[in-house]
PDB file of C-alpha atoms in Angstrom:
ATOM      1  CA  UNK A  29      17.744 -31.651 -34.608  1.00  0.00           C
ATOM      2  CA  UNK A  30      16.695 -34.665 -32.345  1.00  0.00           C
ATOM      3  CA  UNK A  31      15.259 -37.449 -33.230  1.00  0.00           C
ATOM      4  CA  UNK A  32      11.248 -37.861 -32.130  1.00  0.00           C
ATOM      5  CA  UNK A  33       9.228 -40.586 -31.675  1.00  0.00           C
ATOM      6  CA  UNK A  34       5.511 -39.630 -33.267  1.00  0.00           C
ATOM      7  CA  UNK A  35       2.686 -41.429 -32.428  1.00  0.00           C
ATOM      8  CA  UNK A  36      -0.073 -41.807 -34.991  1.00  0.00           C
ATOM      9  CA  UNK A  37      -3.917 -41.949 -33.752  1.00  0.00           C
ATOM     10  CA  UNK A  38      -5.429 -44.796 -34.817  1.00  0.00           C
ATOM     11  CA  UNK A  39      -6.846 -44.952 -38.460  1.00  0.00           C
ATOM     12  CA  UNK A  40     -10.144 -46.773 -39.479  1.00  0.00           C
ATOM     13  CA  UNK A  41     -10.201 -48.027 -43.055  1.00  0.00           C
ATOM     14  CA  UNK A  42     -12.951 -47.354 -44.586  1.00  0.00           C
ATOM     15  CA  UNK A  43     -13.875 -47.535 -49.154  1.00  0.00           C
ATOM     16  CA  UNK A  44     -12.715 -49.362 -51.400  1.00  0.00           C
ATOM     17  CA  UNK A  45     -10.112 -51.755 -50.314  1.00  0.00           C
ATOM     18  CA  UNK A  46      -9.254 -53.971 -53.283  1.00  0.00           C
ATOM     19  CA  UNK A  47      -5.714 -55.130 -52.668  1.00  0.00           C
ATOM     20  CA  UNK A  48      -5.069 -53.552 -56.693  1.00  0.00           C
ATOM     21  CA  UNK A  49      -2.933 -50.911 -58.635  1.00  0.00           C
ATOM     22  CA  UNK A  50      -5.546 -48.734 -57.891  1.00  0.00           C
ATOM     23  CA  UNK A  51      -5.439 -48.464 -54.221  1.00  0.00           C
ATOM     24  CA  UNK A  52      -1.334 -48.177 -54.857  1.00  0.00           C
ATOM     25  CA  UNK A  53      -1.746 -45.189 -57.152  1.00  0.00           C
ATOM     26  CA  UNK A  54      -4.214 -43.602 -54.718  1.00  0.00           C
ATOM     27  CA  UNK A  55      -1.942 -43.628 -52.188  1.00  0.00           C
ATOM     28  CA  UNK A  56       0.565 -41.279 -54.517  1.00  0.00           C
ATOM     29  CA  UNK A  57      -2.244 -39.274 -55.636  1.00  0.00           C
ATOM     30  CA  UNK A  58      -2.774 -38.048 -52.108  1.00  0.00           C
ATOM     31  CA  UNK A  59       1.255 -37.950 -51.580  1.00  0.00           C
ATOM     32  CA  UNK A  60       1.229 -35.246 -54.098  1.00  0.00           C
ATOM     33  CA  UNK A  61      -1.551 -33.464 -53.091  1.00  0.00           C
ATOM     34  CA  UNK A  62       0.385 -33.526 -49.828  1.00  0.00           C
ATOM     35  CA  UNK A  63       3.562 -32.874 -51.527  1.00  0.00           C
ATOM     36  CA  UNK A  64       1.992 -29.291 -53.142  1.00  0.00           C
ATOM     37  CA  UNK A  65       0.026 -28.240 -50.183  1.00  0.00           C
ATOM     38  CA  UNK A  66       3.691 -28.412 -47.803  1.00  0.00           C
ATOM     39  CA  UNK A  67       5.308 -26.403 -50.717  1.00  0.00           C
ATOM     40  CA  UNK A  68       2.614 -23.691 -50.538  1.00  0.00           C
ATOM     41  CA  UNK A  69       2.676 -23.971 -46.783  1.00  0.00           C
ATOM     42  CA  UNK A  70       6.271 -23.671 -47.397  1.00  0.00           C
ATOM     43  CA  UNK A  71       6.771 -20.243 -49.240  1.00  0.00           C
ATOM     44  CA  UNK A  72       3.728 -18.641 -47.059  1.00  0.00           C
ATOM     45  CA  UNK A  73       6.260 -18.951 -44.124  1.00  0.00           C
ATOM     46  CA  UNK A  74       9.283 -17.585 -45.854  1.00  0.00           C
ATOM     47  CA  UNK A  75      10.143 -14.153 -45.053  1.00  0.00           C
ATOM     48  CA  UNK A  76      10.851 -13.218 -48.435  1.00  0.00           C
ATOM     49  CA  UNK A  77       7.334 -14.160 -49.433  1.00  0.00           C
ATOM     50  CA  UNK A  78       7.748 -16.299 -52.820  1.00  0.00           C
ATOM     51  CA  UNK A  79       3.985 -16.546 -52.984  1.00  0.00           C
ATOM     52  CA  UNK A  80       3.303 -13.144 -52.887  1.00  0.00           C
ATOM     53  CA  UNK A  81       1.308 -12.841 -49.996  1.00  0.00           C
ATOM     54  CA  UNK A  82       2.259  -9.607 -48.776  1.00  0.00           C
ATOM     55  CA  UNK A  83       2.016  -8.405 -52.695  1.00  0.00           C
ATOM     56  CA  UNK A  84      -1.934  -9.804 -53.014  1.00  0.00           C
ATOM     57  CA  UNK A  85      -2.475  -7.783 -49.761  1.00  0.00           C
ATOM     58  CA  UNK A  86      -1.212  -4.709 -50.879  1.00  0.00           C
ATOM     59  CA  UNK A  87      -3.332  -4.757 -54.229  1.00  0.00           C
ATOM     60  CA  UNK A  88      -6.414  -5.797 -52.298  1.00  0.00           C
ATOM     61  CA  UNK A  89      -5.388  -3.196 -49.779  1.00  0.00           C
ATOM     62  CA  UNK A  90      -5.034  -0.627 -52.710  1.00  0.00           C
ATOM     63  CA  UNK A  91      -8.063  -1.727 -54.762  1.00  0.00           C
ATOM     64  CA  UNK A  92     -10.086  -0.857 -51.401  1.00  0.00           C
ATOM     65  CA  UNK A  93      -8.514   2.704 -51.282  1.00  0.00           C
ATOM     66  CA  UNK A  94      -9.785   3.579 -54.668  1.00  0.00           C
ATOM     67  CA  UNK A  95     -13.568   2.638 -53.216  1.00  0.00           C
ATOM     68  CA  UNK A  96     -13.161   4.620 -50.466  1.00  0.00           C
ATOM     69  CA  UNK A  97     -12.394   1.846 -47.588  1.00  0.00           C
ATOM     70  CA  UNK A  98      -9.832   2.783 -44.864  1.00  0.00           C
ATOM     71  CA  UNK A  99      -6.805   0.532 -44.571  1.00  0.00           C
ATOM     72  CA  UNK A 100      -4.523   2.415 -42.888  1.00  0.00           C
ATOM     73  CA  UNK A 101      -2.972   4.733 -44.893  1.00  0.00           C
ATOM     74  CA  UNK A 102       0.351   5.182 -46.588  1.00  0.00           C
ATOM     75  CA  UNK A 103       2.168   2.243 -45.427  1.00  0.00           C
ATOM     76  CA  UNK A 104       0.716   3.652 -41.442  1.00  0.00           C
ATOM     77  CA  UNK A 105       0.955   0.972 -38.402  1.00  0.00           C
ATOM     78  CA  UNK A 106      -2.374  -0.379 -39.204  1.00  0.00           C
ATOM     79  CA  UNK A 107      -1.863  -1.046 -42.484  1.00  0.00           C
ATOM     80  CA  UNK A 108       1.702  -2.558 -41.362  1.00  0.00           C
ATOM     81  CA  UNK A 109      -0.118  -4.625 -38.934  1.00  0.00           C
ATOM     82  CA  UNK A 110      -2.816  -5.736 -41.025  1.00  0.00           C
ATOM     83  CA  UNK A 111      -0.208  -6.899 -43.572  1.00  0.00           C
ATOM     84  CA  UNK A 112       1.097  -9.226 -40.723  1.00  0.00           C
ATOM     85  CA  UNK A 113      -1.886 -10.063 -39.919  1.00  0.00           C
ATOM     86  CA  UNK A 114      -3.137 -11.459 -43.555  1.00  0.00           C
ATOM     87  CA  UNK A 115       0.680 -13.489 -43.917  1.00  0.00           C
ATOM     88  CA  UNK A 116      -0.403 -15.089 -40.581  1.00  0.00           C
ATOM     89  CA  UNK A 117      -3.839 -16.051 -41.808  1.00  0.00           C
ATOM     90  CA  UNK A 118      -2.901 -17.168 -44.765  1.00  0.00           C
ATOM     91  CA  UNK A 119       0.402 -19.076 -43.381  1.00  0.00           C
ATOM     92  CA  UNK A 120      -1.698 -20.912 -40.879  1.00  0.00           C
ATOM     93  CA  UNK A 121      -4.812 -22.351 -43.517  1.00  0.00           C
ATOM     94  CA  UNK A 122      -1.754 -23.321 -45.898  1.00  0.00           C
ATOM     95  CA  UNK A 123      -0.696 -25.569 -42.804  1.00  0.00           C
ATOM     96  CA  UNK A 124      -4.154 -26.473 -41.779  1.00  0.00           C
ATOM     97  CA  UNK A 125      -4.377 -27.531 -45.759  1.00  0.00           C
ATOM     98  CA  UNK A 126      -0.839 -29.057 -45.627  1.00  0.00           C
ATOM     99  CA  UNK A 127      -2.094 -31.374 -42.648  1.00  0.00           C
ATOM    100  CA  UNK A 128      -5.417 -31.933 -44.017  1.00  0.00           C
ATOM    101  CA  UNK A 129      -3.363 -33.645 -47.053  1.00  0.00           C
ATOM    102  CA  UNK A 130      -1.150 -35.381 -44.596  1.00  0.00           C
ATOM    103  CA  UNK A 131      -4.104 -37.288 -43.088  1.00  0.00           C
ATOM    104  CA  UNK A 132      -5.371 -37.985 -46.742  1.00  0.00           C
ATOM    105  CA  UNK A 133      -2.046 -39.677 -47.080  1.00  0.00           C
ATOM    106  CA  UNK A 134      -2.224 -41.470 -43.585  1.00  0.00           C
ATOM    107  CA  UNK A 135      -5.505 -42.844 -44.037  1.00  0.00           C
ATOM    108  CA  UNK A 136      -4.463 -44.243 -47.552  1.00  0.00           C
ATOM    109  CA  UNK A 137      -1.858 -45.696 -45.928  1.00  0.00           C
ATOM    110  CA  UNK A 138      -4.149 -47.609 -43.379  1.00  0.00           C
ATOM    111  CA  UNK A 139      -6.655 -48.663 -46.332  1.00  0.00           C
ATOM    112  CA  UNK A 140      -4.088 -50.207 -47.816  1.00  0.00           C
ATOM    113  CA  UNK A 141      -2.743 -51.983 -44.819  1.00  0.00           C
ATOM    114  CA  UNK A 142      -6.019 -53.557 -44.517  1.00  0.00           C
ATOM    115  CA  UNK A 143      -6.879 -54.048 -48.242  1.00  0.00           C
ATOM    116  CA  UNK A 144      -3.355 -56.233 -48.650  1.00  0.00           C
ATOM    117  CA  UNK A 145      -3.981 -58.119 -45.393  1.00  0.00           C
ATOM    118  CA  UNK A 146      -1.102 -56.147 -43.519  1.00  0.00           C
ATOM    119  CA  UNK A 147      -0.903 -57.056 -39.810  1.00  0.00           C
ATOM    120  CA  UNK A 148       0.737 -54.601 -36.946  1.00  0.00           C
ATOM    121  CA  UNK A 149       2.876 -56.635 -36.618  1.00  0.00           C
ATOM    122  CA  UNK A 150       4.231 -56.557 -39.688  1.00  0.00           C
ATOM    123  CA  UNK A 151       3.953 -53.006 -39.989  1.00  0.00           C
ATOM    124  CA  UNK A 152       6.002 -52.587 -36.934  1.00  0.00           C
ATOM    125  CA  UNK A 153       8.763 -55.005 -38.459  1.00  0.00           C
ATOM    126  CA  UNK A 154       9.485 -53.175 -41.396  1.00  0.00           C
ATOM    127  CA  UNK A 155       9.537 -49.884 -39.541  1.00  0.00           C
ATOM    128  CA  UNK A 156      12.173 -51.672 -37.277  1.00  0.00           C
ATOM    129  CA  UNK A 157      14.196 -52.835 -40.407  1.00  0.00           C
ATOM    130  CA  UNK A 158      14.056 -49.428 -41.946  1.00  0.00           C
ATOM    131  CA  UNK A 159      15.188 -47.943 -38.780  1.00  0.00           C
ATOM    132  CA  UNK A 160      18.307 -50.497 -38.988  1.00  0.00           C
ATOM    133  CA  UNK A 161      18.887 -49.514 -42.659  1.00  0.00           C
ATOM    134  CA  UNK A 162      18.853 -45.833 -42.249  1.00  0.00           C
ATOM    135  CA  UNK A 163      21.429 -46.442 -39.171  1.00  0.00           C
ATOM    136  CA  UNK A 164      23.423 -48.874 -41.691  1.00  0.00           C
ATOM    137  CA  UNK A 165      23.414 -45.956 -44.048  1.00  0.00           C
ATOM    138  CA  UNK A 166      24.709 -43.295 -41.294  1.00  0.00           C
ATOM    139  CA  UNK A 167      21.251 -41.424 -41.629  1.00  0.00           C
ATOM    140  CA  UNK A 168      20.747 -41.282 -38.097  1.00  0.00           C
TER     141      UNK A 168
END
């Protein structure tokens, strides 16, 4: 894998910005929430399906049968496809959650920036010396 460069859009801060313990602890509150949403983004795109995608579709699919509603038959190409079809779905709003959370996180990240008096340049310091450590550390 290569290493990237990724640019972040620019992020207003906006709330409560109290330089505090609070503002701290917010910022790991929405790290986990970010953390969780990734892990459930994460199983939806295994192939083995931990989450039991396929398995919810198949009793939803089944519970429809009993009422009469077509889903393609006994394991048919429709039903095969529509399967596929539901993983996808569901894969791609466990992202759209997963990055949702992410820009929680970001935006945390630029409150408390501006609540601790944080300037860019600053910011782009310590990104500079944590670049040197990781290289110091044979992480890159």
């Amino acid at each position: 894998m290569s290493n990237r460069i990724v640019q972040l859009p620019p992020i207003e801060s906006f709330g409560r910005l109290t330089p505090d313990k609070w503002l701290l602890l917010k910022t790991l509150e929405e790290a986990a929430e970010m953390v969780e949403a990734g892990k459930q983004y994460l199983k939806a795109s295994d192939p083995t399906d931990p989450s039991g995608i396929g398995r919810e579709f198949d009793d939803h699919a089944n519970c429809l049968a009993c009422f009469g509603v077509n889903v393609g038959g006994e394991l048919g190409d429709d039903r095969d496809k529509a399967k596929a079809g539901w993983i996808g779905y569901v894969r791609d709003q466990r992202r759209q959650a997963m990055l949702g959370e992410l820009a929680d996180v970001l935006q945390t990240v630029g409150n408390l920036i501006a609540a601790f008096g944080i300037t860019d340049e600053e910011v782009a310091q310590a990104m500079d010396d944590c670049l040197e450590r990781n290289r110091e550390r044979g992480q890159l």
